[in-house]
Short mmCIF file of C-alpha atoms in Angstrom, two decimals:
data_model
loop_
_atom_site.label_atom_id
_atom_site.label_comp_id
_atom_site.label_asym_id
_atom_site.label_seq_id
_atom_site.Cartn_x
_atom_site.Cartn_y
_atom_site.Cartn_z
CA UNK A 13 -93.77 3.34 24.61
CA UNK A 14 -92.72 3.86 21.14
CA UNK A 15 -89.14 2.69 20.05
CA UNK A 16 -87.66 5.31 17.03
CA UNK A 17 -84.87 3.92 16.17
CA UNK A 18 -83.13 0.43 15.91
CA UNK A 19 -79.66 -0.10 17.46
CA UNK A 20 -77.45 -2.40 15.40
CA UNK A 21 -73.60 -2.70 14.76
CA UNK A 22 -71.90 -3.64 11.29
CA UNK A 23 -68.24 -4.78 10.29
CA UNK A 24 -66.67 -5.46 7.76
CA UNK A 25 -63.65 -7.39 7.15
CA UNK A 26 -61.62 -9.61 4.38
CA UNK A 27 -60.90 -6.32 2.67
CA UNK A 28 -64.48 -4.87 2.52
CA UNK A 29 -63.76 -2.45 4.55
CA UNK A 30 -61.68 -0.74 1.97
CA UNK A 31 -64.81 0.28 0.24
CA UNK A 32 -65.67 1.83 3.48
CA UNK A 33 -62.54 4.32 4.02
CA UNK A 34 -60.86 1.47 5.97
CA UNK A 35 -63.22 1.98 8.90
CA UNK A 36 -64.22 -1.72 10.07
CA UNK A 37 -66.98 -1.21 13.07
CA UNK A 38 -70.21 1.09 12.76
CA UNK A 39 -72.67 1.36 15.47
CA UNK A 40 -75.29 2.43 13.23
CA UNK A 41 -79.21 3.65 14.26
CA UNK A 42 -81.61 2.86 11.70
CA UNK A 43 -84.88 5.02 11.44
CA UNK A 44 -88.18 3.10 12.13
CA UNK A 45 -90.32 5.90 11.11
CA UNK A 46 -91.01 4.30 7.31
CA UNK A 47 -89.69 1.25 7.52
CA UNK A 48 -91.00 -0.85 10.81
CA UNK A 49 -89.83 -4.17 10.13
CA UNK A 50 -86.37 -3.53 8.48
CA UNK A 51 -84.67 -6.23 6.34
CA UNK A 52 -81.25 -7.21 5.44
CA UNK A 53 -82.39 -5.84 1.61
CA UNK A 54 -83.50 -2.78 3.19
CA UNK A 55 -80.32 -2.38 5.41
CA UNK A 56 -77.80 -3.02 1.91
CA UNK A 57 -79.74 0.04 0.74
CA UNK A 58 -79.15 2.33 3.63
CA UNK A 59 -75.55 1.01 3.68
CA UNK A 60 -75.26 2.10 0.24
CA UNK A 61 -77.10 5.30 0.70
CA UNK A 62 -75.05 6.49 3.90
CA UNK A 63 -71.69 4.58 4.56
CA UNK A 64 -70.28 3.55 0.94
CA UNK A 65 -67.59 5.62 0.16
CA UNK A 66 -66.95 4.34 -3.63
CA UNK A 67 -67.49 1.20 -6.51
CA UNK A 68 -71.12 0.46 -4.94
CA UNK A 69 -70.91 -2.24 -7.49
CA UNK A 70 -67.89 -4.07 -5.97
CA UNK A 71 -70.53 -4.11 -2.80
CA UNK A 72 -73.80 -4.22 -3.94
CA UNK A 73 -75.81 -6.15 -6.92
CA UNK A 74 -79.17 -6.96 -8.00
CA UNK A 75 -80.29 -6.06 -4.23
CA UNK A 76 -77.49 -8.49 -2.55
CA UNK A 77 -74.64 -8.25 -1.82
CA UNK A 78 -71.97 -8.93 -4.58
CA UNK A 79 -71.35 -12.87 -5.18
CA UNK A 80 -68.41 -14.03 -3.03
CA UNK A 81 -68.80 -11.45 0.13
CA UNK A 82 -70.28 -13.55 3.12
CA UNK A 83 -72.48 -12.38 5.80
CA UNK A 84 -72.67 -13.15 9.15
CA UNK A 85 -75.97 -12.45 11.79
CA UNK A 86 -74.64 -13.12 15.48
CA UNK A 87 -71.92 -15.03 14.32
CA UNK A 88 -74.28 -16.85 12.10
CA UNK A 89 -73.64 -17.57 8.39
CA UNK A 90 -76.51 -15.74 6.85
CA UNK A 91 -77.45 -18.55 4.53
CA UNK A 92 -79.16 -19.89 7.08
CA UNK A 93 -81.37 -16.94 8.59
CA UNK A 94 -83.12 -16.67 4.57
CA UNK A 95 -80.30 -14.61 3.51
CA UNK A 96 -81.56 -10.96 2.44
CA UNK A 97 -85.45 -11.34 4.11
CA UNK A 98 -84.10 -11.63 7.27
CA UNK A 99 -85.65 -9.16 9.30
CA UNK A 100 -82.62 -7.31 11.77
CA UNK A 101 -83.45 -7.26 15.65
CA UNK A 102 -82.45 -4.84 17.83
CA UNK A 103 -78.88 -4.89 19.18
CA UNK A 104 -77.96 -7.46 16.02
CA UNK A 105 -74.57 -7.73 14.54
CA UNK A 106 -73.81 -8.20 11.13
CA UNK A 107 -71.09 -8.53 9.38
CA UNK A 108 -69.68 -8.59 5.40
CA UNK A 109 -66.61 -10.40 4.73
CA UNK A 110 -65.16 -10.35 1.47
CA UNK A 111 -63.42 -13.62 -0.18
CA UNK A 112 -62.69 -11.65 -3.37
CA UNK A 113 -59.33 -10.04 -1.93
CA UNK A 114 -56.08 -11.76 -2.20
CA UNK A 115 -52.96 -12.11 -0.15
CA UNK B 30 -82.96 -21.37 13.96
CA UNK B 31 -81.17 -24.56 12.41
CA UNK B 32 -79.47 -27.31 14.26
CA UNK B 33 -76.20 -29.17 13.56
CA UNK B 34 -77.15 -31.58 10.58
CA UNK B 35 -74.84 -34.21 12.85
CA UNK B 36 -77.46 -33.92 15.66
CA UNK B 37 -75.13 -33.13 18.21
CA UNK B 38 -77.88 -30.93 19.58
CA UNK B 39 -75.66 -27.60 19.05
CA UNK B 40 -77.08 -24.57 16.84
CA UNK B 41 -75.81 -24.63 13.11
CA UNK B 42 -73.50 -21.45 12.42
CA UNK B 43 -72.80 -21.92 8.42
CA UNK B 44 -74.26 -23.85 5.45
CA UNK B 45 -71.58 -25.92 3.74
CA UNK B 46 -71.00 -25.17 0.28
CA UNK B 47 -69.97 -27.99 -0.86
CA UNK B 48 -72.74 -31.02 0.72
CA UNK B 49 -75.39 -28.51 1.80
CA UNK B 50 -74.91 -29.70 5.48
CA UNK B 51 -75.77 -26.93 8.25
CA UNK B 52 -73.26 -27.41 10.95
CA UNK B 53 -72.13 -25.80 14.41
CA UNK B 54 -68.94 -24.45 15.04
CA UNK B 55 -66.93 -27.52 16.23
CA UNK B 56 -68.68 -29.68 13.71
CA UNK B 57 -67.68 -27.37 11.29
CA UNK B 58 -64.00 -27.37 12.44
CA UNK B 59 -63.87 -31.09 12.53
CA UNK B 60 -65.31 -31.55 8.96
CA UNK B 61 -62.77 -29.01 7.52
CA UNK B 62 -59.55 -30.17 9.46
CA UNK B 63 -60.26 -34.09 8.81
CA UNK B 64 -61.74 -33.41 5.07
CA UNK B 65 -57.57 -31.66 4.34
CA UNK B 66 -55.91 -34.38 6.42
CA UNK B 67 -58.41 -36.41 3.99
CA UNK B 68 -56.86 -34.72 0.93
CA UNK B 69 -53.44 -35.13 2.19
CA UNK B 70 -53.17 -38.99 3.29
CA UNK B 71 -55.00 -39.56 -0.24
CA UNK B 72 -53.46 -38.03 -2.26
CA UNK B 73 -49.71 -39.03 -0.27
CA UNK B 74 -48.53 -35.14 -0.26
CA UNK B 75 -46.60 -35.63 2.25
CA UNK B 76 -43.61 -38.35 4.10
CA UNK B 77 -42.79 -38.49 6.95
CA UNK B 78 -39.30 -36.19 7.80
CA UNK B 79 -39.99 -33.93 5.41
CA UNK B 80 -39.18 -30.45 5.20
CA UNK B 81 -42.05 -28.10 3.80
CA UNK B 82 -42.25 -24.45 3.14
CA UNK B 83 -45.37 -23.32 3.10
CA UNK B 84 -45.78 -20.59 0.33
CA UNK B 85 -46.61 -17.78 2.74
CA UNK B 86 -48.70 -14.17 1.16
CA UNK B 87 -50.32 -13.10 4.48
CA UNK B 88 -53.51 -13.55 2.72
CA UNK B 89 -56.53 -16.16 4.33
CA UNK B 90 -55.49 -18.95 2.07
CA UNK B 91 -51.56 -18.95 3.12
CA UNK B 92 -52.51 -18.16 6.72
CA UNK B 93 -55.01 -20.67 6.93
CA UNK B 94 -52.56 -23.47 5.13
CA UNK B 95 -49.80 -23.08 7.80
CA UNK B 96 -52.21 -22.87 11.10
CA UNK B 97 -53.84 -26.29 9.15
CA UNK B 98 -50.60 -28.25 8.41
CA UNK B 99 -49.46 -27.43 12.06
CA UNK B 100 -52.28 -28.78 13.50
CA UNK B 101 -52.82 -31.78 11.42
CA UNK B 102 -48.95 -32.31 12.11
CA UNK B 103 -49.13 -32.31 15.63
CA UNK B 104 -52.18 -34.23 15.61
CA UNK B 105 -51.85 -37.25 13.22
CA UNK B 106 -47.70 -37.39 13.44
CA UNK B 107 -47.12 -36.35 9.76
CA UNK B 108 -43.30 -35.65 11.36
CA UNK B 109 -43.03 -32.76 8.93
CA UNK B 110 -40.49 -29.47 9.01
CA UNK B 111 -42.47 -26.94 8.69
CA UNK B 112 -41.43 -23.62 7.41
CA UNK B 113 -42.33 -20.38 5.86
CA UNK B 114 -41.42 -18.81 2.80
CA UNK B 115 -42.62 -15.28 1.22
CA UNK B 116 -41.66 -13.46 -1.94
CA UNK B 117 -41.06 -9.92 -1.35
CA UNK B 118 -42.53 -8.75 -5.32
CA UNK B 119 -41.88 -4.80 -4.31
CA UNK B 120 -44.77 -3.43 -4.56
CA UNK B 121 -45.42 -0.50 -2.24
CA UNK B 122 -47.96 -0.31 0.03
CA UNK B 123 -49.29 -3.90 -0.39
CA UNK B 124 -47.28 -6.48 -0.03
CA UNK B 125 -44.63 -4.50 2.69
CA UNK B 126 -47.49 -4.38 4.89
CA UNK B 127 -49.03 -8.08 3.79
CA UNK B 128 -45.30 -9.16 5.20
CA UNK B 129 -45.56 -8.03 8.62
CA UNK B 130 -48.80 -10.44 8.68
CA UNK B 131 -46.16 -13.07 7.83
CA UNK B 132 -44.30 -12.18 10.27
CA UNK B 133 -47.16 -12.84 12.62
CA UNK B 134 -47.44 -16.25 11.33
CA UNK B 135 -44.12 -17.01 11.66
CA UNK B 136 -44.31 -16.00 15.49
CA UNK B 137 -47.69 -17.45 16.55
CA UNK B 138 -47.02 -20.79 14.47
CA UNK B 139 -43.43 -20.59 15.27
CA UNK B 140 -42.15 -21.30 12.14
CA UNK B 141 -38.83 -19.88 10.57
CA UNK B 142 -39.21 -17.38 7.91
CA UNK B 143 -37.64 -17.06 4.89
CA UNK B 144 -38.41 -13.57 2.49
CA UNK B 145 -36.61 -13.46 -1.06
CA UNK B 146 -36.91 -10.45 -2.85
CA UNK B 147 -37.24 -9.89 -6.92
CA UNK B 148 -35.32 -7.10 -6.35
CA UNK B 149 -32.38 -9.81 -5.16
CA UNK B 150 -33.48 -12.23 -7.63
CA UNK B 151 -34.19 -10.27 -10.84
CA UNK B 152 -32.44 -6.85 -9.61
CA UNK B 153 -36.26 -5.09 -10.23
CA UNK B 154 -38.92 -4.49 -7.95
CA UNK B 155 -42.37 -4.66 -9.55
CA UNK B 156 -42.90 -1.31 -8.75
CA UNK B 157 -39.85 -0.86 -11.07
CA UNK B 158 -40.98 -3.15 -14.18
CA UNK B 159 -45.03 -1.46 -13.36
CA UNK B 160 -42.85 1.90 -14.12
CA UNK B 161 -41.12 0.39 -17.81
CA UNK B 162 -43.92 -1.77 -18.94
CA UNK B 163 -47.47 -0.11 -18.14
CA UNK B 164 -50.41 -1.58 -16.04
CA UNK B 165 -51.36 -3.86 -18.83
CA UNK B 166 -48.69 -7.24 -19.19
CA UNK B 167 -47.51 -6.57 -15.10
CA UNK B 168 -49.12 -9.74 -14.20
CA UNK B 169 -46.99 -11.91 -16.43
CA UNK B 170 -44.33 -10.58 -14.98
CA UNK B 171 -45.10 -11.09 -11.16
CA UNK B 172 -46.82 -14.60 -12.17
CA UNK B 173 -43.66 -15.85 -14.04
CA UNK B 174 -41.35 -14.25 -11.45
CA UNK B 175 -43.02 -15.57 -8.32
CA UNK B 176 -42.89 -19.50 -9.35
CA UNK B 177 -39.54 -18.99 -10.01
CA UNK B 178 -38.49 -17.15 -6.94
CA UNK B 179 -40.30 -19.74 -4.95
CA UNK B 180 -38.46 -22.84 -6.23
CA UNK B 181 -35.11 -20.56 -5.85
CA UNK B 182 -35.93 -20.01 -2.00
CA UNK B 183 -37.23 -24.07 -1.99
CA UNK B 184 -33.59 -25.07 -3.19
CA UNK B 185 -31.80 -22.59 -0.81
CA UNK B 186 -33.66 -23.81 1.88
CA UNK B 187 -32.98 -27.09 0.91
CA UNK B 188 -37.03 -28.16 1.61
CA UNK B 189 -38.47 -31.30 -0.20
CA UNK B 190 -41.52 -29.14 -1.33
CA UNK B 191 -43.71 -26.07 -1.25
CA UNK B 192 -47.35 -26.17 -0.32
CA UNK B 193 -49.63 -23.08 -1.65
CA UNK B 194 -52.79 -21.92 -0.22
CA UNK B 195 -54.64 -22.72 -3.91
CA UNK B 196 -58.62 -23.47 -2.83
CA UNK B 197 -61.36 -25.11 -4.81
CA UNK B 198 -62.43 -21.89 -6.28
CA UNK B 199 -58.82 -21.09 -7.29
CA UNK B 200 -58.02 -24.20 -9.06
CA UNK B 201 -61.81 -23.90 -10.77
CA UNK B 202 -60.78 -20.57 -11.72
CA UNK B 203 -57.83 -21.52 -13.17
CA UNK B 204 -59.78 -24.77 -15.35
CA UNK B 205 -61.73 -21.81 -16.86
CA UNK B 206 -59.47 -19.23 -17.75
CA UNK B 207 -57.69 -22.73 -19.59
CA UNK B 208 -60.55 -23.23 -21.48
CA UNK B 209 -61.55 -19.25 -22.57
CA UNK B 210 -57.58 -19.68 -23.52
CA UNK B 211 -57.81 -22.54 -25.07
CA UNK B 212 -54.64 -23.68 -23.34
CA UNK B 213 -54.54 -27.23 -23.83
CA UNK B 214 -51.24 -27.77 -21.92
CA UNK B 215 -52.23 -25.75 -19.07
CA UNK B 216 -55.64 -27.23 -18.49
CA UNK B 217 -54.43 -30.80 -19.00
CA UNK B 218 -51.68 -30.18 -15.46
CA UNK B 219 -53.51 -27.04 -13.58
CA UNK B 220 -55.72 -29.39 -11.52
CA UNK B 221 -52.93 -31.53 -10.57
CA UNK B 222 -52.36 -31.66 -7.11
CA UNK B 223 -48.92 -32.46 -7.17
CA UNK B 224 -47.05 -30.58 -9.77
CA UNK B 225 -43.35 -30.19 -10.87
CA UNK B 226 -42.33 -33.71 -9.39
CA UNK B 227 -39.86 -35.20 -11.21
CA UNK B 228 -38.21 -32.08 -12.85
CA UNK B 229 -38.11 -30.11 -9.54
CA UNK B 230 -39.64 -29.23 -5.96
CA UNK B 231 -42.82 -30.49 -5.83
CA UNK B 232 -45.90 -27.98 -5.28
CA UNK B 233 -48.54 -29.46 -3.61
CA UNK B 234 -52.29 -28.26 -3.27
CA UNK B 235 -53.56 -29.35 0.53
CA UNK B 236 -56.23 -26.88 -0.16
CA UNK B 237 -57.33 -28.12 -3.55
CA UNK B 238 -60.88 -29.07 -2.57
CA UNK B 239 -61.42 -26.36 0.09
CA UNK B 240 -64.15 -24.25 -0.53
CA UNK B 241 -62.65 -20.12 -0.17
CA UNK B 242 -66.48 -19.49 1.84
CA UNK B 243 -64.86 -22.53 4.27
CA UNK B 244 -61.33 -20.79 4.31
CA UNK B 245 -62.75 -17.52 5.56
CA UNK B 246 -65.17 -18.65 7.93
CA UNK B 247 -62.69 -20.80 9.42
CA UNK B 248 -60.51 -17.82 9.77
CA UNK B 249 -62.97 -15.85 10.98
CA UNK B 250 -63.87 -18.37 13.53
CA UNK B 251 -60.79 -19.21 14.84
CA UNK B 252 -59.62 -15.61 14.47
CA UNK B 253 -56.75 -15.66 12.16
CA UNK B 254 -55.14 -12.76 11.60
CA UNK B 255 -54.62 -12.46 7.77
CA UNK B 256 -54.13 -9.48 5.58
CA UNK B 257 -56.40 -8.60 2.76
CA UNK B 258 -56.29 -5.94 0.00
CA UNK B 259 -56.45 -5.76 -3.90
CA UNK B 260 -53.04 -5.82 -5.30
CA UNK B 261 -52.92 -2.14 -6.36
CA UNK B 262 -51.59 -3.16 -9.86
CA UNK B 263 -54.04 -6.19 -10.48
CA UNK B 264 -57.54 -4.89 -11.18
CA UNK B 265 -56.58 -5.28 -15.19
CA UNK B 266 -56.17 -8.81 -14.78
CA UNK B 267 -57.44 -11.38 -16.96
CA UNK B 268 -58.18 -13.86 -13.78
CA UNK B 269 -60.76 -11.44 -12.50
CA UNK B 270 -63.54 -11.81 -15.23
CA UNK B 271 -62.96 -15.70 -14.98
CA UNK B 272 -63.61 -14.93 -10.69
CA UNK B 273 -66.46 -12.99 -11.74
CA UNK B 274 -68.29 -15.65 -14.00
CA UNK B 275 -67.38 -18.02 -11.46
CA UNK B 276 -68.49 -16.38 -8.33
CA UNK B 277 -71.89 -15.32 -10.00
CA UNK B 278 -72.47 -19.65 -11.41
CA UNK B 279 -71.49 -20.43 -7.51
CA UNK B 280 -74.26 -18.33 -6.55
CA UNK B 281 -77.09 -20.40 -8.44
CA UNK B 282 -75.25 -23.42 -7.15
CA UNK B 283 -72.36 -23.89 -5.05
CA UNK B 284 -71.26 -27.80 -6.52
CA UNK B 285 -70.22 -25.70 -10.12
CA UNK B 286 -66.98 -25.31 -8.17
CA UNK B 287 -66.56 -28.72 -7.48
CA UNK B 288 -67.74 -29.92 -10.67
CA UNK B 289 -65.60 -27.91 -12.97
CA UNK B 290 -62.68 -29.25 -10.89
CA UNK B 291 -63.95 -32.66 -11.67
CA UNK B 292 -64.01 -31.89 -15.20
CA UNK B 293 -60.56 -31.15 -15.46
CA UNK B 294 -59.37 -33.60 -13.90
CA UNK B 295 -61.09 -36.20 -16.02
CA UNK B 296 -59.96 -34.15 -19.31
CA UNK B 297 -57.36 -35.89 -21.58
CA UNK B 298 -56.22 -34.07 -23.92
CA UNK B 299 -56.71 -35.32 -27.42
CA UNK B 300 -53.04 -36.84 -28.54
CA UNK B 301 -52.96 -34.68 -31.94
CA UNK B 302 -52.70 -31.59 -29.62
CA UNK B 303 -48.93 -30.31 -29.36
CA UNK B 304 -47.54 -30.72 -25.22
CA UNK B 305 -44.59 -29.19 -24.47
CA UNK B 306 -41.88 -31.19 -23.30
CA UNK B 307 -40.23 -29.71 -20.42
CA UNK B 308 -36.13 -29.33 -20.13
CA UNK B 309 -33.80 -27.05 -19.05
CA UNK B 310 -33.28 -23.43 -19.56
CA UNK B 311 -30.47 -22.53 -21.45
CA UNK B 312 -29.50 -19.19 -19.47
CA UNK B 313 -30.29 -20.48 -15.52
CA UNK B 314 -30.96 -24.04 -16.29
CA UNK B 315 -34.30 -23.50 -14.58
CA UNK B 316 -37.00 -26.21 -15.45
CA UNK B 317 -38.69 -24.71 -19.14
CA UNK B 318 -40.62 -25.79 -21.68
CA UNK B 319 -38.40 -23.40 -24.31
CA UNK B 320 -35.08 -23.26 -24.77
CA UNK B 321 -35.16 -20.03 -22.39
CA UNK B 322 -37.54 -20.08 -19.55
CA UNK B 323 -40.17 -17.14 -19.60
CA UNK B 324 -38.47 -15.59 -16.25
CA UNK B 325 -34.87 -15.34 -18.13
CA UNK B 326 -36.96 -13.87 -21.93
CA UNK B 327 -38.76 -11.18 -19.53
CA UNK B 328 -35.70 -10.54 -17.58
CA UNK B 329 -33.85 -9.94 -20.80
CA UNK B 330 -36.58 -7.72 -22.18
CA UNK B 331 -36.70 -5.37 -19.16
CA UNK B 332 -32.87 -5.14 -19.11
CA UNK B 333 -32.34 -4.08 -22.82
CA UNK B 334 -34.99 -1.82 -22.55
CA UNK B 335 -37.62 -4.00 -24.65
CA UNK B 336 -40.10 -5.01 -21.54
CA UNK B 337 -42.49 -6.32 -24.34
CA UNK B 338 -40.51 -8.92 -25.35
CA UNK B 339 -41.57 -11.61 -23.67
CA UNK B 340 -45.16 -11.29 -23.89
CA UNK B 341 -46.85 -12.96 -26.56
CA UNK B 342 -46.14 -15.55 -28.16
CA UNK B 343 -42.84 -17.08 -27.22
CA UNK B 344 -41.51 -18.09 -31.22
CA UNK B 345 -41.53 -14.49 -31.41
CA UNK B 346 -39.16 -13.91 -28.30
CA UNK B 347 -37.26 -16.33 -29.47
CA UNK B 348 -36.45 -15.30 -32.86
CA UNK B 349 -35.32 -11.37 -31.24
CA UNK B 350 -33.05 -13.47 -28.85
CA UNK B 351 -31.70 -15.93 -31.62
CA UNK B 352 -30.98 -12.37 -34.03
CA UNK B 353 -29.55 -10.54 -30.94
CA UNK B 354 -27.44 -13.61 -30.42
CA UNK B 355 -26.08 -13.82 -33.69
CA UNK B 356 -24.43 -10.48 -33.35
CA UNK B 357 -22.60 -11.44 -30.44
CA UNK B 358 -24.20 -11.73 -27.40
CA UNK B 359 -23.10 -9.72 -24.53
CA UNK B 360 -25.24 -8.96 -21.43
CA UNK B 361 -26.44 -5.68 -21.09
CA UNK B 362 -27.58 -6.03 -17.79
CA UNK B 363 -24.27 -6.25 -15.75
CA UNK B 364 -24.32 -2.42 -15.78
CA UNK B 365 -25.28 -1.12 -12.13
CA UNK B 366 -26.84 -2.94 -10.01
CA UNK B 367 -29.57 -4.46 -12.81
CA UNK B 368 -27.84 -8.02 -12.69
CA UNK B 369 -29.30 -10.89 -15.49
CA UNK B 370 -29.90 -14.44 -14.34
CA UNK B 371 -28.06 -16.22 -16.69
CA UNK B 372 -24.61 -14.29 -14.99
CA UNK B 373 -25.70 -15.54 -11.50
CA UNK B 374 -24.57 -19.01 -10.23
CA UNK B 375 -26.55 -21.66 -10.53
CA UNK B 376 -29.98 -22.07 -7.87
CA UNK B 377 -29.42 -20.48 -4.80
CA UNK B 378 -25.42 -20.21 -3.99
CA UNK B 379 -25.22 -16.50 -5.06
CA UNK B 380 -28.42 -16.11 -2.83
CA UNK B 381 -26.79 -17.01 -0.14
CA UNK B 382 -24.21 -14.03 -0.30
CA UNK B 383 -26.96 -11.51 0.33
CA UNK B 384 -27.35 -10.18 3.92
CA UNK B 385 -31.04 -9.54 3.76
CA UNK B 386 -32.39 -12.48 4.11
CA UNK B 387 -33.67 -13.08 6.84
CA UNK B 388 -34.97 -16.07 9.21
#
């Protein structure tokens, strides 16, 4: 039985989601028709293809994110799951939380 | 998947930043908590029956502060008084809604509250002075305003000194924007972590060698609520390129933080350079390093209509002040409701005659 898409939830938080018209939970399906084995590089891509609303830079650079947001896999700093190669699993949540906003 | 580098057996949920350690959650909580208690009984911020206001945005750093300092007080007996304090700057729709975070502080840490306004203060809101001066000097304003209002709602509330959320990456920030500046003075004092004592309230820094990636994932594991948005008039700041080149040398190697810290602290400053000395302003009798303090040269600027004049260099405010002097000096701002500092009473007692204040 063949699976077609893959299930996954994002947030983002620490003012993040600003770049995303405020909105701080997606349930997202990504497509496994092209890309079978989808990694956190390839997800930044689709996020910036389909969700970012404005400033990509302020999100995304040099095919990370932008120095100073974090990223979390399961409640996991992302650091330790090899950061962008990670390669998502079904039903995974990840989120971006940005240390660049002030109080 | 990693384990806790103490061997506890539990799985690691973050990389440290600053040792390179992978630790689990309560690990991680214990390292943080006992690393500021660390800075604290080191560095002897605190005695015992003291009252402390804890300089309170809404933002992680603030939030974070006051949750610590409760718990550390509680737990190791600092027998500390803790209590908020927030400057209201008037800027619409960021920091009226960064207050009612505060407010949430102030009821889950159950801590009084204290909010001074500039609009109290200085008799301008920054949306006002944004509206006179442009998007381009607004910063000096807020900056110069806000340490002043602070140590005006220390002395009303009589505290014995103000803690601010200021993290490693902060005060490293602040080392390198000294240095592009070349501001000798500054650098030499900005990684102090006790500052004014002597000549006022005491700031002190119980964040100083917290890592922000530390702040928020402690936040985010503990679930603090804090507030987080651009100011809407900063994005023109000077402090953001310094973030930037920081943020991106942090990248290739988290210890640059810790290691430009280092650096200024172990800076003296050659003794042909020129320090200020610091006395008293001659308008509100504020602590200054001129004759009139920054706030009360802005202030004065704004009110006559001349917001520029206290940018720049501050010889050149003082010779328009010295020539506006000499032809008599009379202040234009007790017109309306635009009231100058140097009319007001001394620290805090015509504060107290306002009714919004509130606890």
């Amino acid at each position: 039985m063949s699976v077609d898409t893959l299930p996954i939830s994002i947030g983002f938080g620490g003012g993040a989601e600003l770049l995303f018209g405020n909105k701080k939970n997606f349930a997202i399906s990504l497509p496994v028709q092209e890309i079978t084995k989808w990694q956190i590089s390839d997800l930044l891509k689709w996020i910036q293809d389909n969700l970012l609303k404005e400033r990509p830079e302020l999100f995304i650079q040099d095919n990370s994110v932008r120095p100073g947001i974090l990223v979390l896999i399961n409640d996991v700093d992302w650091e330790l799951m090899d950061t962008i190669n990670y390669v998502i699993q079904p039903n995974d949540e990840i989120v971006f939380i940005s240390t660049l906003h002030g109080g | 998947m990693s384990s806790c580098s103490t061997k506890c057996g539990k799985k690691a949920v973050l990389k440290r930043p600053k040792t390179g350690d992978v630790l689990c959650k309560e690990c991680f909580f214990e390292a943080f908590e006992t690393e500021i208690h660390f800075t604290i009984t080191r560095a002897k911020l605190f005695k015992a029956g003291m009252t402390v206001a804890v300089a309170a945005s809404g933002g992680k750093d603030s939030t974070v502060l006051a949750y610590i300092l409760k718990i550390l007080n509680e737990r190791f007996n600092y027998d500390l008084r803790l209590v908020l304090l927030s400057i209201d700057e008037g800027i619409t729709g960021y920091r009226d809604d960064s207050l009612d975070t505060v407010k949430r502080n102030r009821d889950d840490y159950d801590m009084p509250l204290t909010i001074l306004s500039y609009k109290d203060l200085y008799g301008w809101t920054m949306d006002e002075i944004v509206a006179e001066i442009g998007r381009k000097n607004n910063c000096t304003f807020c900056g110069v305003f806000r340490r002043q209002a602070l140590d005006r709602g220390a002395a009303l509330l009589k505290v014995d000194c103000i803690a601010t959320g200021h993290n490693a990456d902060d005060i490293a920030e602040t080392v390198l924007m000294n240095i592009l500046r070349g501001d000798l003075a500054r650098l030499n004092r900005c990684t102090s972590i006790i500052t004014g004592h002597g000549d006022g309230i005491a700031r002190v820094k119980p964040l100083k060698y917290t890592y922000e990636k530390e702040i928020v994932m402690y936040a985010y594991f503990k679930q603090l609520v804090y507030f987080s948005t651009e100011c809407i008039f900063a994005p023109n700041a000077y402090r953001g390129h310094a973030r930037v080149l920081l943020k991106d040398m942090e990248k290739i190697d988290p210890a640059v933080i810790m290691n430009i810290i280092h650096s200024g602290e172990s800076l003296t400053v050659n003794e042909e350079v020129n320090m200020p000395t610091l006395t008293k302003c001659s308008r509100c009798n504020h602590v200054s390093s001129q004759t009139v303090c920054k706030a009360c040269v802005l202030l004065e600027g704004l009110n006559r209509g001349l917001p520029k004049l206290g940018i720049g260099k501050s010889s050149k405010a003082k010779k328009m002040i010295a020539e506006h002097d000499k032809k008599k000096y009379e202040c234009s701002s007790s017109a309306e409701n635009k009231q100058c500092i140097c009319k007001n009473d001394p620290v805090g007692n015509s504060i107290d005659r306002k009714n919004d204040v509130t606890w």
